PDB file of C-alpha atoms and ligand atoms in Angstrom:
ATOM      1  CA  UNK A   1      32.907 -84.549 120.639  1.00  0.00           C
ATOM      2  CA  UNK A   2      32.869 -87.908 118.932  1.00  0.00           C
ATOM      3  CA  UNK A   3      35.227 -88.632 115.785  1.00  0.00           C
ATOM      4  CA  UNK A   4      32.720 -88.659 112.946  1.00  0.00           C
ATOM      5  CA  UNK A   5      33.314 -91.961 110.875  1.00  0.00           C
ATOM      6  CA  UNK A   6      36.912 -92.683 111.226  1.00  0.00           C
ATOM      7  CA  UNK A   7      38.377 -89.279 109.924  1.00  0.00           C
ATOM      8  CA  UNK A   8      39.985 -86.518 111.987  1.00  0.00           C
ATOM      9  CA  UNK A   9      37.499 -84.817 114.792  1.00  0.00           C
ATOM     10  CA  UNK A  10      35.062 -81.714 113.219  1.00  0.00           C
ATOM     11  CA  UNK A  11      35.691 -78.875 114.915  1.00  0.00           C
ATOM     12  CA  UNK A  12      31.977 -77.376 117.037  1.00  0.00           C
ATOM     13  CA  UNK A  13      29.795 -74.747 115.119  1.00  0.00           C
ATOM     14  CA  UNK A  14      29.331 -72.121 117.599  1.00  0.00           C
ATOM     15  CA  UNK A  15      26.433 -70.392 115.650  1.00  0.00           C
ATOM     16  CA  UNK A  16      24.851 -73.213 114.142  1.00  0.00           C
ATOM     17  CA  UNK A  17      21.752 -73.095 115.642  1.00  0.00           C
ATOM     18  CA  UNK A  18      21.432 -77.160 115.520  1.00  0.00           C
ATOM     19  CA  UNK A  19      24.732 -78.005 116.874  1.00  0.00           C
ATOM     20  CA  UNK A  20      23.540 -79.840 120.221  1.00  0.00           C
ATOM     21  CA  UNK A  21      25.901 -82.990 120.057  1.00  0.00           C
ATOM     22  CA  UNK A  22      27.785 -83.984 118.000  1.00  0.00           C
ATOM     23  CA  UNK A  23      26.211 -84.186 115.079  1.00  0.00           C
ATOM     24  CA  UNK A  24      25.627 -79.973 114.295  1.00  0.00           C
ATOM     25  CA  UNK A  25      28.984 -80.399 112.488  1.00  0.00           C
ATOM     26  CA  UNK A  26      28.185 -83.352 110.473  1.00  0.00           C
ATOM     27  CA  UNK A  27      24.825 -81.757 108.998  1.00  0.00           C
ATOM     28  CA  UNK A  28      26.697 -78.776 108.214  1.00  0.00           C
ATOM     29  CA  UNK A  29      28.971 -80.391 106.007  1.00  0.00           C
ATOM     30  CA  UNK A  30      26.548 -82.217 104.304  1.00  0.00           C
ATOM     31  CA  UNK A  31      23.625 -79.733 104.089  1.00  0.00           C
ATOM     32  CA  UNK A  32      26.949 -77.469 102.081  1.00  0.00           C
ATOM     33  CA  UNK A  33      27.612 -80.128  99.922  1.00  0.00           C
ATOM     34  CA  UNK A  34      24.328 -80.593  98.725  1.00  0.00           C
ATOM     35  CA  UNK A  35      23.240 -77.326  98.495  1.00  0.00           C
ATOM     36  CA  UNK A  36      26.290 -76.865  96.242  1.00  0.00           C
ATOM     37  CA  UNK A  37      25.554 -79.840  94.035  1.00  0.00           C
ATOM     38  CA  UNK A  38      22.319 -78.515  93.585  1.00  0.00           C
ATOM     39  CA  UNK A  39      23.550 -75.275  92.400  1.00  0.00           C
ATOM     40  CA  UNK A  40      25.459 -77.103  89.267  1.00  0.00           C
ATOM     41  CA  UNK A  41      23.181 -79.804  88.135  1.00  0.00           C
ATOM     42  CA  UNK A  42      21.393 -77.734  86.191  1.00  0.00           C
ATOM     43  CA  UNK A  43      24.893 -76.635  84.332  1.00  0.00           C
ATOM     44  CA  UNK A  44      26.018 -80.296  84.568  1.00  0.00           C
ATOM     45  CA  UNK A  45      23.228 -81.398  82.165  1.00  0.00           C
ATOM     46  CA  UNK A  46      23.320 -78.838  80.103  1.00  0.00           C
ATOM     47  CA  UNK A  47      27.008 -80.516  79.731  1.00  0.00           C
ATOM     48  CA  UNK A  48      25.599 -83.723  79.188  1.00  0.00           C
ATOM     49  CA  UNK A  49      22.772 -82.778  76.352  1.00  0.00           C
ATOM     50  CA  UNK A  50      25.092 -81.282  74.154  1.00  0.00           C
ATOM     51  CA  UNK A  51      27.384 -84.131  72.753  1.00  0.00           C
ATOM     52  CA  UNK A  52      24.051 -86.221  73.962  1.00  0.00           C
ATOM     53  CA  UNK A  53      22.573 -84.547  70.964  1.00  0.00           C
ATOM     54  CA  UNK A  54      25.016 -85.083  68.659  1.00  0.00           C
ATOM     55  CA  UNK A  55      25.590 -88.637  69.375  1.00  0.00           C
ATOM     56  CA  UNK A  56      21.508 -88.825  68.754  1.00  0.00           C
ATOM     57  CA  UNK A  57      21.957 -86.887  65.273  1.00  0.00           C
ATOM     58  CA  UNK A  58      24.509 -88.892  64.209  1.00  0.00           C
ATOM     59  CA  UNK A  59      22.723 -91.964  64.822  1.00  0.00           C
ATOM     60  CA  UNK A  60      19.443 -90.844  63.306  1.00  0.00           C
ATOM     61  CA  UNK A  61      21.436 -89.824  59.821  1.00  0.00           C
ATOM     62  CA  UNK A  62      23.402 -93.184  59.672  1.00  0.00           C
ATOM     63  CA  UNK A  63      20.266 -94.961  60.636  1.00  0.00           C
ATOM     64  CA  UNK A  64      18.345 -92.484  57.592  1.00  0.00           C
ATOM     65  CA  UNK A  65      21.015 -93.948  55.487  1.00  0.00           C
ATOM     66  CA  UNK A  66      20.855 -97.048  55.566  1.00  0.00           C
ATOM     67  CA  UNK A  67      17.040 -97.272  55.337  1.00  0.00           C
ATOM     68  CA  UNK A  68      17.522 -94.733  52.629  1.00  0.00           C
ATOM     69  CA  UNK A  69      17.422 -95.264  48.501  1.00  0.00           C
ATOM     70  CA  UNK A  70      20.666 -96.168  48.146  1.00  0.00           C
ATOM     71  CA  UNK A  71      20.250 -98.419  51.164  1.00  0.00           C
ATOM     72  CA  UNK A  72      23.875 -98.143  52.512  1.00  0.00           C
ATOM     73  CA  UNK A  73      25.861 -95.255  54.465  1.00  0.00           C
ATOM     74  CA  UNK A  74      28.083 -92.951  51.676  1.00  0.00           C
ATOM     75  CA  UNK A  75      31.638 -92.704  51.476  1.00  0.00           C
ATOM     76  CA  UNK A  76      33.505 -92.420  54.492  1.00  0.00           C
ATOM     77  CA  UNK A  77      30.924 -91.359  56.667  1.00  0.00           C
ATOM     78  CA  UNK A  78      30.195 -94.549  58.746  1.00  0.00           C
ATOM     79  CA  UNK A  79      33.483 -94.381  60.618  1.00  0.00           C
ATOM     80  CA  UNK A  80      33.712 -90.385  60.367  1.00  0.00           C
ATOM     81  CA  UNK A  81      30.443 -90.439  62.512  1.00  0.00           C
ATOM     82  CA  UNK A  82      31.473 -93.645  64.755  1.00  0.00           C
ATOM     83  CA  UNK A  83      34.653 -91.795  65.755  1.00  0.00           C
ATOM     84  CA  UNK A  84      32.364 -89.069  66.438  1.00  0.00           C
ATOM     85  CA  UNK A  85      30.038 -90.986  68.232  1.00  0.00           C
ATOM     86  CA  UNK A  86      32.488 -92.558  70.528  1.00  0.00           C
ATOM     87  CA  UNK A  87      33.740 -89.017  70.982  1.00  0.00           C
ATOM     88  CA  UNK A  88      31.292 -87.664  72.200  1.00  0.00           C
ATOM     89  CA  UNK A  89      30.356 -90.895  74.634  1.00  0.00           C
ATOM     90  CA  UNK A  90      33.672 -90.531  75.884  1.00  0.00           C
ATOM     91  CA  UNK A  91      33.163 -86.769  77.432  1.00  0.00           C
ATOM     92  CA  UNK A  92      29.902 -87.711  78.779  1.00  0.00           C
ATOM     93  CA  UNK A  93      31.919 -90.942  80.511  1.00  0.00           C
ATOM     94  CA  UNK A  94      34.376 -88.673  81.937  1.00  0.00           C
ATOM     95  CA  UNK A  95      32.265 -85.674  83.066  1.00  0.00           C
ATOM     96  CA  UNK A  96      29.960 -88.490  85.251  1.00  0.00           C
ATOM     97  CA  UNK A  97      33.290 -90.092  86.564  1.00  0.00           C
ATOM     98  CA  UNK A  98      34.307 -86.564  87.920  1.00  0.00           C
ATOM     99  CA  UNK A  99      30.625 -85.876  88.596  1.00  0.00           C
ATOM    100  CA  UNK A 100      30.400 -89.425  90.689  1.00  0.00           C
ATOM    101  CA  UNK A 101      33.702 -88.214  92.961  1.00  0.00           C
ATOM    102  CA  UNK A 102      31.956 -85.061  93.952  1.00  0.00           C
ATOM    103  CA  UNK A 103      28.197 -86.452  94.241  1.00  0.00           C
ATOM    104  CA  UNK A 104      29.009 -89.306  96.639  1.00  0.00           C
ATOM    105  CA  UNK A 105      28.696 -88.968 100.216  1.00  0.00           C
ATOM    106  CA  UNK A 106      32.508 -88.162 101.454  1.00  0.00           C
ATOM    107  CA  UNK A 107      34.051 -91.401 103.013  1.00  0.00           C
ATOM    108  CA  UNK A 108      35.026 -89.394 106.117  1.00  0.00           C
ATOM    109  CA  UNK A 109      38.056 -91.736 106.531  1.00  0.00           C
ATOM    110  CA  UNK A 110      41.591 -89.996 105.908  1.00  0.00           C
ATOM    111  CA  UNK A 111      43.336 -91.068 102.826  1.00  0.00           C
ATOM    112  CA  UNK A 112      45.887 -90.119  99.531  1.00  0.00           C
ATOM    113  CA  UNK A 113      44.336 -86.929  98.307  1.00  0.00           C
ATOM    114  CA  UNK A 114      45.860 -85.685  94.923  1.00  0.00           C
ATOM    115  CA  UNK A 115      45.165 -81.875  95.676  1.00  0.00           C
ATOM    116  CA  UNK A 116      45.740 -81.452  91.561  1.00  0.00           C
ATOM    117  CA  UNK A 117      43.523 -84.041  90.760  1.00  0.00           C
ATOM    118  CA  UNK A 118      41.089 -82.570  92.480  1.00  0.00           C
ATOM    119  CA  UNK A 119      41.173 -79.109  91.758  1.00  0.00           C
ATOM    120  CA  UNK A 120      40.937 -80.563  88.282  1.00  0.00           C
ATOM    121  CA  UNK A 121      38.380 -81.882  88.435  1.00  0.00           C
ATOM    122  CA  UNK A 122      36.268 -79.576  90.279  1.00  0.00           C
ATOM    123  CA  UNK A 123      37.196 -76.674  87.376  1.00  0.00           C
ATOM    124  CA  UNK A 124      35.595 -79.138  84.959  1.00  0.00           C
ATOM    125  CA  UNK A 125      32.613 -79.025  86.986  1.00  0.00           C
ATOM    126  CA  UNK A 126      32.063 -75.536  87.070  1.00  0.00           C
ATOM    127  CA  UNK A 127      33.639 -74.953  83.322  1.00  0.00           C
ATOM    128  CA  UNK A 128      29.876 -75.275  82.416  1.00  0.00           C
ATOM    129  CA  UNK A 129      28.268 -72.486  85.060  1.00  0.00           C
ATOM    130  CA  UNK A 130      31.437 -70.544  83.752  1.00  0.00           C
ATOM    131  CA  UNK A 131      30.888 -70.199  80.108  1.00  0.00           C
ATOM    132  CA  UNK A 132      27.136 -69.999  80.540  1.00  0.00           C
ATOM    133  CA  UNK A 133      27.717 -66.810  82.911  1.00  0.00           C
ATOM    134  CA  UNK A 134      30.688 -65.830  79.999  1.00  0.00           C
ATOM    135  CA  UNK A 135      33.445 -66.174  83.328  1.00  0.00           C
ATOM    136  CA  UNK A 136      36.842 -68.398  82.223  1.00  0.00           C
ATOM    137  CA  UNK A 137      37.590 -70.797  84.696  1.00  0.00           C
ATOM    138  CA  UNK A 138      41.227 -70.676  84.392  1.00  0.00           C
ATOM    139  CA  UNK A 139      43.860 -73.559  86.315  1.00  0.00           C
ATOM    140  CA  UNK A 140      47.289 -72.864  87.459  1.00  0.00           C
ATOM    141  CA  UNK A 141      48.644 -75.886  89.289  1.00  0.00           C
ATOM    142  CA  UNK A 142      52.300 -76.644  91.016  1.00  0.00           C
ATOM    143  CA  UNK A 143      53.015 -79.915  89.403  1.00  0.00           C
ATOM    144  CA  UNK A 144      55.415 -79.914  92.828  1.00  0.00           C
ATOM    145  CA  UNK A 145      52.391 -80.037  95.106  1.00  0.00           C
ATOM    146  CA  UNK A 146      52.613 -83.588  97.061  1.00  0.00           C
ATOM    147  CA  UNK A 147      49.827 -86.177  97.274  1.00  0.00           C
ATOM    148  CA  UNK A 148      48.736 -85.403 100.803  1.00  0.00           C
ATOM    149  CA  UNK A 149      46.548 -87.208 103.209  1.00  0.00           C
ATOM    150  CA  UNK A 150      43.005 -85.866 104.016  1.00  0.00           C
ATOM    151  CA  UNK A 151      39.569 -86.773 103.220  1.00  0.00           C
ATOM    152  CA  UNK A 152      39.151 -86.430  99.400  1.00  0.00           C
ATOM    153  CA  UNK A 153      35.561 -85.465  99.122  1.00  0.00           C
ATOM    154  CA  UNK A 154      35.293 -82.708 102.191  1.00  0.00           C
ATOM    155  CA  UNK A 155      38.389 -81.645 100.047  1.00  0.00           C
ATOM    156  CA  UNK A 156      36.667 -81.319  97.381  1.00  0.00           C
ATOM    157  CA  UNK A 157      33.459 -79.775  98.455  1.00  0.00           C
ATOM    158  CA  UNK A 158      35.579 -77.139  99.500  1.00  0.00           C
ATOM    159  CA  UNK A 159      37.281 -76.405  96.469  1.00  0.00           C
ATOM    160  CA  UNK A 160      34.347 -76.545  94.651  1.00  0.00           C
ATOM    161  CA  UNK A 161      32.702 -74.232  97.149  1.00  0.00           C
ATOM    162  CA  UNK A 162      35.273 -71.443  97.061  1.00  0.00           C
ATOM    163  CA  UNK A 163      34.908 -71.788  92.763  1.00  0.00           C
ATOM    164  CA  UNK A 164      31.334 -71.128  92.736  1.00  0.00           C
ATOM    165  CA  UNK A 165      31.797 -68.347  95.557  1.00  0.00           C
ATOM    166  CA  UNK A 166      34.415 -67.061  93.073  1.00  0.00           C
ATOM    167  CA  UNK A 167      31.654 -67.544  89.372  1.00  0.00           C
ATOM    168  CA  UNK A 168      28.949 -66.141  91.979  1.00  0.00           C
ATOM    169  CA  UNK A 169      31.160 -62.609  92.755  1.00  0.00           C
ATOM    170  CA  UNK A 170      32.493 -62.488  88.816  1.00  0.00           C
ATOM    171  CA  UNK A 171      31.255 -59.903  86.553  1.00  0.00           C
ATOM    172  CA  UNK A 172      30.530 -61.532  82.991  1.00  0.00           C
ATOM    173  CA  UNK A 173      33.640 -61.986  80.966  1.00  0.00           C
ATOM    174  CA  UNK A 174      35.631 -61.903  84.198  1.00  0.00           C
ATOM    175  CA  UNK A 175      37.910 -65.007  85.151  1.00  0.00           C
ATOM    176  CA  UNK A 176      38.141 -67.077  88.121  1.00  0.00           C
ATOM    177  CA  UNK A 177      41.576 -68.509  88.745  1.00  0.00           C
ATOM    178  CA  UNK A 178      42.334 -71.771  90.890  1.00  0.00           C
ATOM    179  CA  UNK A 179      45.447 -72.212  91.706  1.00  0.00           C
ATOM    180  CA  UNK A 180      47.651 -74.331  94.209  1.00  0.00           C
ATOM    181  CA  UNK A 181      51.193 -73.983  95.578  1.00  0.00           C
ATOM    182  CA  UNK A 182      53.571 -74.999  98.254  1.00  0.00           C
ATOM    183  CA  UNK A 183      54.082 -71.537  99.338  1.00  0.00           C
ATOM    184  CA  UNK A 184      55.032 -72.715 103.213  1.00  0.00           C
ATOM    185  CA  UNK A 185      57.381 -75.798 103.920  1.00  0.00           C
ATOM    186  CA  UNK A 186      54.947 -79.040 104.501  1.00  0.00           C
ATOM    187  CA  UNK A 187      51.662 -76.826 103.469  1.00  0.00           C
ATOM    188  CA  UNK A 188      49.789 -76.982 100.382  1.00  0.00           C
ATOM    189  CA  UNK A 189      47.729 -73.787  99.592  1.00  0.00           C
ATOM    190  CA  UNK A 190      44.878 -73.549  97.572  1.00  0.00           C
ATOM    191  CA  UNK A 191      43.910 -69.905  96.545  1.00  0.00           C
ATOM    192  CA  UNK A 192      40.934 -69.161  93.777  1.00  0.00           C
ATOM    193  CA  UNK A 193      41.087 -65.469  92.658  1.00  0.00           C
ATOM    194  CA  UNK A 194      38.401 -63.764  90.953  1.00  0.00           C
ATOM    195  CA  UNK A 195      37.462 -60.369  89.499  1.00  0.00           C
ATOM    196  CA  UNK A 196      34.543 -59.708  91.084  1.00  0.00           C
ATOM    197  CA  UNK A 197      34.274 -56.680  93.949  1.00  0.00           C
ATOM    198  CA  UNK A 198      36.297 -58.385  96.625  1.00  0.00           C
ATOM    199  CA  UNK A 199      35.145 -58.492 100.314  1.00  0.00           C
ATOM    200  CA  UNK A 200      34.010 -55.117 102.859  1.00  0.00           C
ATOM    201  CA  UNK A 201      34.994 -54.298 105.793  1.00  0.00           C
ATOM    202  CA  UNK A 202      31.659 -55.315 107.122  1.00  0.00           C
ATOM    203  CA  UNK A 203      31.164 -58.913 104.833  1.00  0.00           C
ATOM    204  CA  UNK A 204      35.143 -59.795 105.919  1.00  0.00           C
ATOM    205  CA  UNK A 205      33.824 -59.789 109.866  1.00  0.00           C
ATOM    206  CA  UNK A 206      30.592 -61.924 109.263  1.00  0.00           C
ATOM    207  CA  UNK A 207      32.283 -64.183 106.259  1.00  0.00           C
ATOM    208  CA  UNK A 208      32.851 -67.278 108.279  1.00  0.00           C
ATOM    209  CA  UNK A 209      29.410 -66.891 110.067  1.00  0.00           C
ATOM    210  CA  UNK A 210      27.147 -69.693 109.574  1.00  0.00           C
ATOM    211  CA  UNK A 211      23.764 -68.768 107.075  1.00  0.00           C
ATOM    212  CA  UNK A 212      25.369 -65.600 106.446  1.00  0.00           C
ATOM    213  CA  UNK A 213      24.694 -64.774 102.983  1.00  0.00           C
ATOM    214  CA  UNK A 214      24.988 -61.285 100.998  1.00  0.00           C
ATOM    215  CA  UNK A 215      23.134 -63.836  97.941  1.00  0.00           C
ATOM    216  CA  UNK A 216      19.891 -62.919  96.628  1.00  0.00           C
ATOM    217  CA  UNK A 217      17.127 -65.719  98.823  1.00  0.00           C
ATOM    218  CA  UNK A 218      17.084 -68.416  96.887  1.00  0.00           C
ATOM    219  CA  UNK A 219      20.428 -68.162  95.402  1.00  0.00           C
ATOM    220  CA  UNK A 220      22.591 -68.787  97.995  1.00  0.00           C
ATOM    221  CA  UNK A 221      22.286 -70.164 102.026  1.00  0.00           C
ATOM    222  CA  UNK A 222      25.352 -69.023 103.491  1.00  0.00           C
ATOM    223  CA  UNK A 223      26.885 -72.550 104.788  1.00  0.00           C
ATOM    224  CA  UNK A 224      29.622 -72.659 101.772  1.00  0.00           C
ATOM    225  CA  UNK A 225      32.520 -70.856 103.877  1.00  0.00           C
ATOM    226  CA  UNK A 226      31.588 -72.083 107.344  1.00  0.00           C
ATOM    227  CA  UNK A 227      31.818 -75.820 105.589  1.00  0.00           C
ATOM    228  CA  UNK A 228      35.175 -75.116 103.897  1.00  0.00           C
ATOM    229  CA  UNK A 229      36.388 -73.376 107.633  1.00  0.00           C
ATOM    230  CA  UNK A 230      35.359 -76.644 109.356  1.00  0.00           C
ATOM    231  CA  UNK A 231      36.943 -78.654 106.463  1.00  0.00           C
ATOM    232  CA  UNK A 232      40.011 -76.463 106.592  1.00  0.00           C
ATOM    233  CA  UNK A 233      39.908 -77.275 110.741  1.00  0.00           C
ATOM    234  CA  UNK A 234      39.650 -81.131 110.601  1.00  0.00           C
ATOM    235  CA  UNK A 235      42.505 -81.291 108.429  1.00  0.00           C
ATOM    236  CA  UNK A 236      44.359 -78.976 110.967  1.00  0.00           C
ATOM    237  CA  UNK A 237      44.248 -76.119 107.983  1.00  0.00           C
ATOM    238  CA  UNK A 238      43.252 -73.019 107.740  1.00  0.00           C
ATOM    239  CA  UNK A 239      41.046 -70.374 105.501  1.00  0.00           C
ATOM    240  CA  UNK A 240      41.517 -67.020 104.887  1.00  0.00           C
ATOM    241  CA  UNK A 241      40.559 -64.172 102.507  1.00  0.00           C
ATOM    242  CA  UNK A 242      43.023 -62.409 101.668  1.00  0.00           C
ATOM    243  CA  UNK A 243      41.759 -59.086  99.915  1.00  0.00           C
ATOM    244  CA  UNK A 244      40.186 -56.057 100.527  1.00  0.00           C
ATOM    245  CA  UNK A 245      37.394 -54.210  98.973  1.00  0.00           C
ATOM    246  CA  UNK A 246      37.674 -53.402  95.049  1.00  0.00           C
ATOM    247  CA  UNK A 247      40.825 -55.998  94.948  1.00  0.00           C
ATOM    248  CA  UNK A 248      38.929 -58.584  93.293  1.00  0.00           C
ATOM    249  CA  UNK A 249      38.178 -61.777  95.876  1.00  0.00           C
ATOM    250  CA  UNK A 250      41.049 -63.918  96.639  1.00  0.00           C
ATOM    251  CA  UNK A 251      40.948 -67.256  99.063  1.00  0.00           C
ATOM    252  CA  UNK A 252      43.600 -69.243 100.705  1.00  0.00           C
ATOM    253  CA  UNK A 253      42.430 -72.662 101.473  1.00  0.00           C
ATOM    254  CA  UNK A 254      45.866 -74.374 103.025  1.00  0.00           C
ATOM    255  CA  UNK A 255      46.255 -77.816 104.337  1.00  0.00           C
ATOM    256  CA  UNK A 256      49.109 -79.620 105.803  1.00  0.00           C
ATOM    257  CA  UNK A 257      50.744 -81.824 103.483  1.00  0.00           C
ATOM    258  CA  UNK A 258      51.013 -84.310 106.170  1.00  0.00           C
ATOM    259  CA  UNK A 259      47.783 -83.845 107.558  1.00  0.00           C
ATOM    260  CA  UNK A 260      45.247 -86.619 109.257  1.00  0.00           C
ATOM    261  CA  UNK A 261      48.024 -88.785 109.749  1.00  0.00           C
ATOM    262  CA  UNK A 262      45.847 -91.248 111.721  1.00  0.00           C
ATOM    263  CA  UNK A 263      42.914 -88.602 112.476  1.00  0.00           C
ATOM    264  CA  UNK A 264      42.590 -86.801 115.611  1.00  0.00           C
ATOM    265  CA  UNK A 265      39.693 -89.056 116.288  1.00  0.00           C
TER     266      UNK A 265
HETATM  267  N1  ATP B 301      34.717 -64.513  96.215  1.00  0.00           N
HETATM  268  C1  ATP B 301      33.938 -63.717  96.931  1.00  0.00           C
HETATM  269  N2  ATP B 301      33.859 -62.391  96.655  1.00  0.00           N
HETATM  270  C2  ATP B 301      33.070 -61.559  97.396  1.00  0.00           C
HETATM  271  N3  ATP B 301      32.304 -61.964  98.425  1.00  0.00           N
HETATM  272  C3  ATP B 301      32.341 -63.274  98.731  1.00  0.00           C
HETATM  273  C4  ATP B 301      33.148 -64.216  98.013  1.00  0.00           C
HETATM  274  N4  ATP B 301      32.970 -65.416  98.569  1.00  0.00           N
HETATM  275  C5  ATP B 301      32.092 -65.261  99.570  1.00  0.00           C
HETATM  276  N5  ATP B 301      31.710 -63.978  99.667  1.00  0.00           N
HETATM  277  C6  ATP B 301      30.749 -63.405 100.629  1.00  0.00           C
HETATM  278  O1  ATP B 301      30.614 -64.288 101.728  1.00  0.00           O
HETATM  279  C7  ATP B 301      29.236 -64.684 101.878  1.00  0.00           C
HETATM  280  C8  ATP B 301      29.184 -66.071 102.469  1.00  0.00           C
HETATM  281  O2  ATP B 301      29.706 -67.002 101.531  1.00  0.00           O
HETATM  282  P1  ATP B 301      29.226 -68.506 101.633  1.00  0.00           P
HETATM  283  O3  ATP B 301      29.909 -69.278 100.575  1.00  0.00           O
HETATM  284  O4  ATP B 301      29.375 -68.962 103.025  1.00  0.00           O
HETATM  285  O5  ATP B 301      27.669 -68.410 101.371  1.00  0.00           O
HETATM  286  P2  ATP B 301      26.899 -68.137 100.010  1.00  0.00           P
HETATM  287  O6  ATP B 301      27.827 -68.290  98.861  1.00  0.00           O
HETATM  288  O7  ATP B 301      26.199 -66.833 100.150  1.00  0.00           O
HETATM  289  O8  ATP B 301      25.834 -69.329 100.019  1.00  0.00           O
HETATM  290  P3  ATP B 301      26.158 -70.905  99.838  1.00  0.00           P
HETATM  291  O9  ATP B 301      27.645 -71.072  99.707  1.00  0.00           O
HETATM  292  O10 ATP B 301      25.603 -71.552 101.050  1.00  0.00           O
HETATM  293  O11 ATP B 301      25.422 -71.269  98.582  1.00  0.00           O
HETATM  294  C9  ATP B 301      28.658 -64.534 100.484  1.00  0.00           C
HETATM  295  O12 ATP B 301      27.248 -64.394 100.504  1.00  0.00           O
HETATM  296  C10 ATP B 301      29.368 -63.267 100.020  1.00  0.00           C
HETATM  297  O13 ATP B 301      28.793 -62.125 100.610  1.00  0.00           O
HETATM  298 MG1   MG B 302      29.051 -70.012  98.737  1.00  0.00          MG
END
């Protein structure tokens, strides 16, 4: 199979039915990605209206003031609403910084990955989905995790894969935590835990199975874990579950911290 762009080799699909070549792989990944996009835009405006809003409200009322009677703004309330104002344009800047490193097509090229950063970052993008579904999206992060080497969006997609799996199993005021550690020498693991019914018997065999899917149609295609397992794969990781029925869910995403070192390509 050929190396796909400069990063490490993707590992073959062996049940995806469009896998002739090499490019069953590559689809995969990105037909994951998007569908997982697509399942938090809608939360991801919602995000944006709110302080969107309020910047709008703010604007109005100063601008009501100022064509007003008195013909001026009272008081302190020019810069009381400008601090607001540039508040609230600040969160919207951030969340479509962190939104514009998950939307982008992955540069499949291996580079510096800050596993923290990015588990950040994805738990802000879900925070959203979270408190609209009343689930706390809860971080606990090794500060002693090391930058490693990987490619930073497939990275990501995963993450952000296995924290919507997790919102998607929660009961309503449940909590999904993400959490990473060095737990083995020269690995970094990734585990997100969540109170929901944890995995059968039967769903553990057929987890990793491309378009299997125990989601409502519609909802949910079934390419999120097969994406994170060849993710997991071309960084020479691996991806487990590692819980049993009524245990709550609980999945292990770990990577070499030296991983990619030059791609397998
Ligand atoms: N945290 C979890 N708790 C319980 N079951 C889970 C969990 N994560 C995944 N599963 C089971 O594994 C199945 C496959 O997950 P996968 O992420 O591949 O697909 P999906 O979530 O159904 O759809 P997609 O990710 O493509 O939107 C799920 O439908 C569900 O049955
Ligand atoms: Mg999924």
């Amino acid at each position: 199979m050929a190396a796909v762009g400069g990063g490490a080799r993707l590992p073959a699909v062996p049940d995806w039915p469009w896998s002739q070549g090499d490019e069953g792989p590559a689809r995969l990944l990105e037909a994951a990605r998007l569908a997982t996009l697509g399942r938090l835009v809608p939360a991801v405006a919602h995000q944006l209206a709110t302080p969107l809003a309020s910047i709008a409200l703010r604007a109005e009322s100063l601008e009501g003031d100022l064509h007003g009677p008195g013909g001026a703004v009272p008081g302190d309330k020019l810069e009381r609403y400008l601090r607001a104002i540039s508040a609230e344009t600040l969160r919207c800047k951030e969340l479509l910084a962190n939104l514009r490193v998950f939307a982008r097509a992955p540069d499949p090229a291996f580079g510096k990955v800050d596993v923290n950063a990015l588990c950040r970052g994805a738990a802000a993008l879900v925070l959203h989905e979270g408190m609209r579904r009343q689930i706390e999206v809860q971080l606990d992060l090794d500060e002693a995790v090391p930058v490693i080497r990987g490619c930073e969006g497939r990275l990501g997609q995963a993450v952000l894969s296995l924290l919507v799996n997790g919102l998607d199993a929660s009961p309503a005021k449940g909590r999904v935590v993400l959490e990473t550690r060095v737990d083995r020498p020269g690995e970094v693991a990734v585990t997100v835990i969540d109170e929901g019914p944890g995995v059968s018997d039967d769903v553990r065999l057929r987890l990793f199975e491309t378009v299997f899917s125990t989601q409502p149609p519609g909802r949910g295609l079934g390419l999120g874990l097969v994406a994170c397992r060849l993710i997991a794969e071309q960084h020479k990781g691996s991806i487990e579950c590692t819980t049993g029925h009524g245990r709550g869910g609980r999945f292990v995403f770990r990577i070499p911290s030296g991983s990619g070192q030059g791609g397998a390509g």
